[in-house]
Coordinates of C-alpha atoms in Angstrom, one line a residue:
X1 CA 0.0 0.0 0.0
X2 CA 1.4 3.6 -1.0
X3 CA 2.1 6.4 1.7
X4 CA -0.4 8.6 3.5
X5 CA 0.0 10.9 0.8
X6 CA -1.9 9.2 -1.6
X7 CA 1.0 8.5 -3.8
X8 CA 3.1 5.4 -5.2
X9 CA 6.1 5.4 -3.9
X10 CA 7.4 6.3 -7.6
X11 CA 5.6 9.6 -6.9
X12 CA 2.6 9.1 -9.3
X13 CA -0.5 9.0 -8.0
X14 CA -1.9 5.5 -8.1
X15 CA -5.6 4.9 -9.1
X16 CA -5.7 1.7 -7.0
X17 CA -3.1 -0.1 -5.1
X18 CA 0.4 -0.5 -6.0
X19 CA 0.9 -4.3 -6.6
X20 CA 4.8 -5.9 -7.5
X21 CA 5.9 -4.9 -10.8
X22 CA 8.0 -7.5 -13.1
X23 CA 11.3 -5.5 -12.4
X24 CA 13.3 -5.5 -8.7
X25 CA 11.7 -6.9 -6.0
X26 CA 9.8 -3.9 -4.3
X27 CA 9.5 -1.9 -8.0
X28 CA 5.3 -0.8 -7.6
X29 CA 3.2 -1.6 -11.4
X30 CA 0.8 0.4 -11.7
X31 CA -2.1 -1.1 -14.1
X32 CA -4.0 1.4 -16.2
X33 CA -7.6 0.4 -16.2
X34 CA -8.7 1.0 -12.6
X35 CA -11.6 2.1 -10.7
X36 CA -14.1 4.8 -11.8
X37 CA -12.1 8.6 -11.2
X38 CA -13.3 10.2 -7.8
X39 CA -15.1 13.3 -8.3
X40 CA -11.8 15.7 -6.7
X41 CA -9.6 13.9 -9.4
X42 CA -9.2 16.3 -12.0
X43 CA -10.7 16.4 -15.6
X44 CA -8.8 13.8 -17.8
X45 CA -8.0 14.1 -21.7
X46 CA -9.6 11.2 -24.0
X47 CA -7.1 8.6 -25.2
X48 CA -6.6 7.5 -28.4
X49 CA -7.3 4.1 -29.3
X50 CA -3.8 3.8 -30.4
X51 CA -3.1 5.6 -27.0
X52 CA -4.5 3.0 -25.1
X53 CA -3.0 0.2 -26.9
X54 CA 0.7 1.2 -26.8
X55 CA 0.3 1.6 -23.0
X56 CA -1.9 -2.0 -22.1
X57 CA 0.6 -3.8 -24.4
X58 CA 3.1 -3.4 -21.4
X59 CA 0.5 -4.4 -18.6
X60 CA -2.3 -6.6 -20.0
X61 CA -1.0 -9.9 -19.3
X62 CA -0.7 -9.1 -15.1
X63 CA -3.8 -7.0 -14.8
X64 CA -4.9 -7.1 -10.9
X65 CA -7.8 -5.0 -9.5
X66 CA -7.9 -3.7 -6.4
X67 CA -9.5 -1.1 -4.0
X68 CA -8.8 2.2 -4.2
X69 CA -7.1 3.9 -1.0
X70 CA -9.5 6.2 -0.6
X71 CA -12.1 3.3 -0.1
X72 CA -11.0 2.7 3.5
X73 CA -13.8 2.7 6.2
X74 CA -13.7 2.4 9.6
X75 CA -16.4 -0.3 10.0
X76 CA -15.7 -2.1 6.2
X77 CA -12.5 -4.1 5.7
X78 CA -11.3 -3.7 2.0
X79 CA -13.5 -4.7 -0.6
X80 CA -12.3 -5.8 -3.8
X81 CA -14.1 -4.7 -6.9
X82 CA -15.3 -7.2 -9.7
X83 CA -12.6 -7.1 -12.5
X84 CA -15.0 -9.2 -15.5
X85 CA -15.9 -5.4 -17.1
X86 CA -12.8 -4.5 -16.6
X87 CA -11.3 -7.2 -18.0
X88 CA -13.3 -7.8 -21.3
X89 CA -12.4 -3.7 -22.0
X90 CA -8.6 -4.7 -22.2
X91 CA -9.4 -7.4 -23.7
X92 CA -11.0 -6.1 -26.9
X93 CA -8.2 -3.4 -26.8
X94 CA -6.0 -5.2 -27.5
X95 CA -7.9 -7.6 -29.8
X96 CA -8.2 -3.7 -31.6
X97 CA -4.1 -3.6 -31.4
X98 CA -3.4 -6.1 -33.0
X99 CA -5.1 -5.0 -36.3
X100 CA -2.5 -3.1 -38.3
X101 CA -3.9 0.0 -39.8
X102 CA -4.8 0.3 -43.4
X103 CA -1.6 2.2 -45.1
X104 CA -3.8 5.4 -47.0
X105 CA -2.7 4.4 -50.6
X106 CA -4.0 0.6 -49.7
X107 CA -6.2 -0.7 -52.3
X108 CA -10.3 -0.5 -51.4
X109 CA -12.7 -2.6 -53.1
X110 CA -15.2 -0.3 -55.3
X111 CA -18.3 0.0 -52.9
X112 CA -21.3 -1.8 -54.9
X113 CA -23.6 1.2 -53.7
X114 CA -24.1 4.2 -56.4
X115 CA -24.8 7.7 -55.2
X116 CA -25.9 11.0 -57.2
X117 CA -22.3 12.1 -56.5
X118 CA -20.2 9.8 -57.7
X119 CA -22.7 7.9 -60.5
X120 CA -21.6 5.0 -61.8
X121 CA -19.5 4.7 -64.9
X122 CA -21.3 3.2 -67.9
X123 CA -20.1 0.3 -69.6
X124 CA -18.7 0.8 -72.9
X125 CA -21.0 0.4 -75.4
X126 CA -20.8 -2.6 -78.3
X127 CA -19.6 -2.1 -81.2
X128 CA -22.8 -1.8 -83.7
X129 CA -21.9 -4.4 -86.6
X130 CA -22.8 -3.0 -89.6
X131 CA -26.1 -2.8 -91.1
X132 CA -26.9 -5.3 -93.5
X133 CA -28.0 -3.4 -96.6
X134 CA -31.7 -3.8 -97.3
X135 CA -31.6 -2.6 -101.0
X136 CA -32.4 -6.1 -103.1
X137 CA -29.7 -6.6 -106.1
X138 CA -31.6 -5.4 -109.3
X139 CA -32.6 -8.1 -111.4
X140 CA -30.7 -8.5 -114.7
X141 CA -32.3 -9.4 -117.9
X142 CA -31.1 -12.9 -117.5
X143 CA -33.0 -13.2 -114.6
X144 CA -36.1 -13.1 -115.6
X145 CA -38.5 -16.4 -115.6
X146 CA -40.3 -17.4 -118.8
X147 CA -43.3 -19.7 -119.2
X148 CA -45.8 -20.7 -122.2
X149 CA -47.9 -18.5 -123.0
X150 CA -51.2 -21.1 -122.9
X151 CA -51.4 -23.2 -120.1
X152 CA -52.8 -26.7 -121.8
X153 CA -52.0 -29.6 -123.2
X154 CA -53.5 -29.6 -127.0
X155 CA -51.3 -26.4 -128.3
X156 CA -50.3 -26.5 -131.9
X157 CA -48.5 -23.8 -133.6
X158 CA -46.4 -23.1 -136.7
X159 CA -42.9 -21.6 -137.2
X160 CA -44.2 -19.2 -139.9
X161 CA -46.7 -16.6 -140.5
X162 CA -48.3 -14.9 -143.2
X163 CA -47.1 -11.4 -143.5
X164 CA -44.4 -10.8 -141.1
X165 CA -43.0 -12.6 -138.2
X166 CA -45.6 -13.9 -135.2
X167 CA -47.4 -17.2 -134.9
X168 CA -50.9 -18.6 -134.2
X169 CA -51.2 -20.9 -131.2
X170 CA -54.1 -22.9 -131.6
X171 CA -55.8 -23.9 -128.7
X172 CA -59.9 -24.8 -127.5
X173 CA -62.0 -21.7 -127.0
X174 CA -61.2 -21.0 -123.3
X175 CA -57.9 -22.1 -122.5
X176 CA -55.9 -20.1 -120.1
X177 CA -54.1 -17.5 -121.2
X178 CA -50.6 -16.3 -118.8
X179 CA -47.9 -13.9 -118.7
X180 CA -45.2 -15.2 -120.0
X181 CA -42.9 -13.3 -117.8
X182 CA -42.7 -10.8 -114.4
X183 CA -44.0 -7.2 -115.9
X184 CA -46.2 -4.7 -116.4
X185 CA -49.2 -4.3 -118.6
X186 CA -49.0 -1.9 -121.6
X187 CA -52.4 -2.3 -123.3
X188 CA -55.7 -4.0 -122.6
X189 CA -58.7 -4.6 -125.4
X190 CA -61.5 -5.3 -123.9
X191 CA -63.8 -4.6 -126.6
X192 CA -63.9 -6.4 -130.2
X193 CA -63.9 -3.3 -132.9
X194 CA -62.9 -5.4 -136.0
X195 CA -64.9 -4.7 -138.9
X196 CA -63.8 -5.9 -142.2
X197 CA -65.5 -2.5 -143.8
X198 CA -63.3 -0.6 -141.5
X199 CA -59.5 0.2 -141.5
X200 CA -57.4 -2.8 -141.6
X201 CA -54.8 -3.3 -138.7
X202 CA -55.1 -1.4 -136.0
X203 CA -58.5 -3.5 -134.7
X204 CA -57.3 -6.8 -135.8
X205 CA -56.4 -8.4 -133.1
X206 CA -60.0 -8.4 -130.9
X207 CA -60.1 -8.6 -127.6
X208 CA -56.0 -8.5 -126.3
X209 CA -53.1 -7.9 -124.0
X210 CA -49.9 -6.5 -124.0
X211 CA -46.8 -6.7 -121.5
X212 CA -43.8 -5.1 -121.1
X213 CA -42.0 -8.0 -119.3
X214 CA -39.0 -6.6 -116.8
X215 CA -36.3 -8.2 -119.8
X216 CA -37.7 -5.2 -121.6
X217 CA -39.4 -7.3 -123.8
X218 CA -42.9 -6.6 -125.3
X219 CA -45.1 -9.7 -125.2
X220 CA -48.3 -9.2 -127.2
X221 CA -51.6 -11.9 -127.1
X222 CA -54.7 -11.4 -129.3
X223 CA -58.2 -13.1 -130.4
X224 CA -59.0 -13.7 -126.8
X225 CA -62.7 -14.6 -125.9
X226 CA -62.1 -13.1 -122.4
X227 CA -59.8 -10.8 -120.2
X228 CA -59.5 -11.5 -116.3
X229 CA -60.7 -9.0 -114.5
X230 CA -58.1 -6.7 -112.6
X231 CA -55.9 -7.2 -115.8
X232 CA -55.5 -3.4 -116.3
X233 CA -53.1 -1.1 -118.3
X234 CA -50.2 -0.7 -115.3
X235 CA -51.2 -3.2 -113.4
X236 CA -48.3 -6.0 -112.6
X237 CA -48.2 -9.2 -113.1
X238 CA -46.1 -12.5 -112.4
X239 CA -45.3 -15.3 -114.6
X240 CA -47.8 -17.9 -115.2
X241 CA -50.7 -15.7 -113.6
X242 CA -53.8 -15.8 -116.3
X243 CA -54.3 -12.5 -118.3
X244 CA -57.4 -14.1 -120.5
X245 CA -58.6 -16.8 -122.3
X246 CA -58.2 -18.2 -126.3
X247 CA -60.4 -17.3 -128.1
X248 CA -61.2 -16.5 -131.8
X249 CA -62.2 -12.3 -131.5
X250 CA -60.5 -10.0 -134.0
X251 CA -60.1 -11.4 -137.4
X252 CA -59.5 -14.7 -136.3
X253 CA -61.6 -16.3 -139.2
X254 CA -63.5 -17.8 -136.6
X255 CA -61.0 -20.2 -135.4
X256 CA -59.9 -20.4 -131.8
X257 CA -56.3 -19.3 -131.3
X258 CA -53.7 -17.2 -129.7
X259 CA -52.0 -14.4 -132.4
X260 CA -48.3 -14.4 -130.3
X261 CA -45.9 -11.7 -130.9
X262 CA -42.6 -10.1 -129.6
X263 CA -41.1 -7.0 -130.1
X264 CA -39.4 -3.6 -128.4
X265 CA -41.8 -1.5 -126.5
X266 CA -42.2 1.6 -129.0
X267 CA -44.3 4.2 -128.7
X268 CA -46.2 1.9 -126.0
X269 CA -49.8 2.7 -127.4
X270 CA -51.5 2.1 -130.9
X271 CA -48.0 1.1 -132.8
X272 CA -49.8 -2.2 -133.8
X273 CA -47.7 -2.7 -137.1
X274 CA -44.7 -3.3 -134.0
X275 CA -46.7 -4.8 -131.4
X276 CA -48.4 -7.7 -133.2
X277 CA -44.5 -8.7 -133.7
X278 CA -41.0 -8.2 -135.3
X279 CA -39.1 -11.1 -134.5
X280 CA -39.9 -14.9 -134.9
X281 CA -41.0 -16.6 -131.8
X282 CA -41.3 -20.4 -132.3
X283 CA -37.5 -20.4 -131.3
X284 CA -38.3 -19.6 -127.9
X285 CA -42.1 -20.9 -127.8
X286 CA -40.0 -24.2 -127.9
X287 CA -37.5 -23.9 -125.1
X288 CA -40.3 -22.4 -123.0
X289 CA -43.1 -25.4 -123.3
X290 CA -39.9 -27.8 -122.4
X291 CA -39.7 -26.0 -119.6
X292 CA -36.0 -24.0 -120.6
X293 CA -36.0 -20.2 -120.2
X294 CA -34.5 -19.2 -123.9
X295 CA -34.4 -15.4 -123.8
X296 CA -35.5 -12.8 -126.9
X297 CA -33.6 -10.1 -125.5
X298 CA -30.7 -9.7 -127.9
X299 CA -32.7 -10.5 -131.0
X300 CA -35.3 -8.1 -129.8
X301 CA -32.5 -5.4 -129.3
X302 CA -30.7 -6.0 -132.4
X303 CA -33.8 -5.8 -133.7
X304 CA -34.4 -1.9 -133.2
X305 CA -31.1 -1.0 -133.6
X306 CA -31.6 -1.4 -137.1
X307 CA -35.1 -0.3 -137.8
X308 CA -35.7 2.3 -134.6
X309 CA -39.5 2.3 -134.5
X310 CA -41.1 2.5 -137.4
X311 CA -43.8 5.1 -137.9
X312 CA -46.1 3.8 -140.2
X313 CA -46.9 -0.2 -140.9
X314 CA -45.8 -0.1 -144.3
X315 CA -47.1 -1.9 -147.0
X316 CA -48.2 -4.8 -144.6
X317 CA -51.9 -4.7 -142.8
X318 CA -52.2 -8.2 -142.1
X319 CA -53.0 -10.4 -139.1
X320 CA -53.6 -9.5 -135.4

């Protein structure tokens, strides 16, 4: 126990009992955490935690608690005071000092959490792979898909014509008429105007259709009985689909036929003497009923390279 005084005999004023130190035998220790300060102790500055720890890493393994000197009383022997709180506050002290701090360049994991102040960064963005081009190629010439021009089985038709080049498809009264090819149509007749009093030529043919077919091709059909309705001048067609039906209008002689003709769209209206045909077509009538796609293009062409488009029929008035 210190002197009267109230201090250790090191001269510091003891909290609690002075209990052997591990020095010299009689060397006082004084522990740190003691009893709750007396109210005429004066006012003590807050330690830091790293305070605290670099002084109970001295002490902590020979912590004793005892009473305070100025606990005496007369009637009370000394009362020792329970040291558990006491003891669990060193303890997670120095659980605390063993931590090393965090150095202030030490790496921090990027905190999930987004705040209006620091937004997240956005990811970069794909790269967009082109856009495929929508535009469709545009169909050459040789594209094109032909088909016979009557859709049956009893066709007959000759490699000549009277006159100038076409040919006569004969066929029964009614047979379907197609378009030979994907195009538009020039010219319908809908109305049979042939009268053998009247001007010869331009009303031949009867009731009829023309097509410009996309290989730039005129296809011209005449002496039908019929035209399917919706088959209109600009209206578009595909191959195969039925334009009319044979027939024997026109001056047809009353036999049931097709007049057939090629030739280079002209003037597009009322140039019968080039519509009703300028080149022969039984080549290509052949390849077509076998099913092969034989093309009139280049003889078409060649065609009006050398004779334009004529102005007047000439001397021939003949057929449809």
């Amino acid at each position: 126990m210190g002197p009267p005084d109230g201090k250790s005999p090191d001269g510091v004023r003891g909290g609690g009992c002075a209990t052997p130190g591990p020095g010299p035998s009689g060397t006082p220790y004084h522990p740190f955490a003691t009893a709750a300060p007396f109210p005429d102790d004066p006012p003590r500055q807050p330690r830091t935690v790293t305070d605290l720890c670099g002084r109970l890493s001295a002490f902590v393994p020979t912590v004793v608690v005892c009473q305070d000197d100025r606990m005496r009383s007369p009637s009370i022997g000394r009362r020792t005071r329970p040291a558990y709180p006491v003891l669990l506050l060193v303890a997670a002290l120095a659980a605390g000092c063993d931590r090393p701090a965090a150095p202030a360049d030490a790496w921090r994991d990027p905190s999930p959490m987004v705040t209006a102040a620091q937004p997240a960064e956005p990811a970069s963005p794909r790269p967009t792979p082109p856009a495929a081009s929508s535009a469709a190629p545009t169909p050459t010439r040789t594209d094109v898909r032909r088909v016979f021009p009557v859709r049956a089985g009893n066709v007959d038709y000759h490699p000549t014509h009277g006159g100038y080049p076409g040919t006569d498809l004969f066929a029964d009264c009614g047979e379907p008429v197609v378009a030979v090819t994907d195009g538009v149509v020039l010219e319908v007749s809908r109305v049979d105007r042939f009268d053998k009093r009247g001007p010869l030529g331009p009303n031949n043919g009867g009731l009829s259709v023309s097509l410009l077919g996309d290989d730039g091709v005129r296809y011209y059909g005449s002496h039908l009985s019929a035209i399917t309705a919706g088959v209109d001048a600009g209206v578009r067609v595909r191959a195969g689909q039925q334009l009319g039906k044979v027939g024997r209008t026109g001056n047809a002689n009353n036999v049931c036929h097709l007049h057939f003709g090629l030739s280079p769209k002209c003037t597009g209206t009322n140039d019968w003497w080039i519509r009703r045909g300028v080149v022969w077509p039984a080549p290509y009538l052949n390849s077509w009923r076998k099913g092969g796609n034989r093309s009139p293009v280049a003889e078409v062409t060649a065609w009006q390279r050398k004779h334009g488009c004529p102005t007047s029929p000439g001397r021939s008035t003949a057929g449809g």
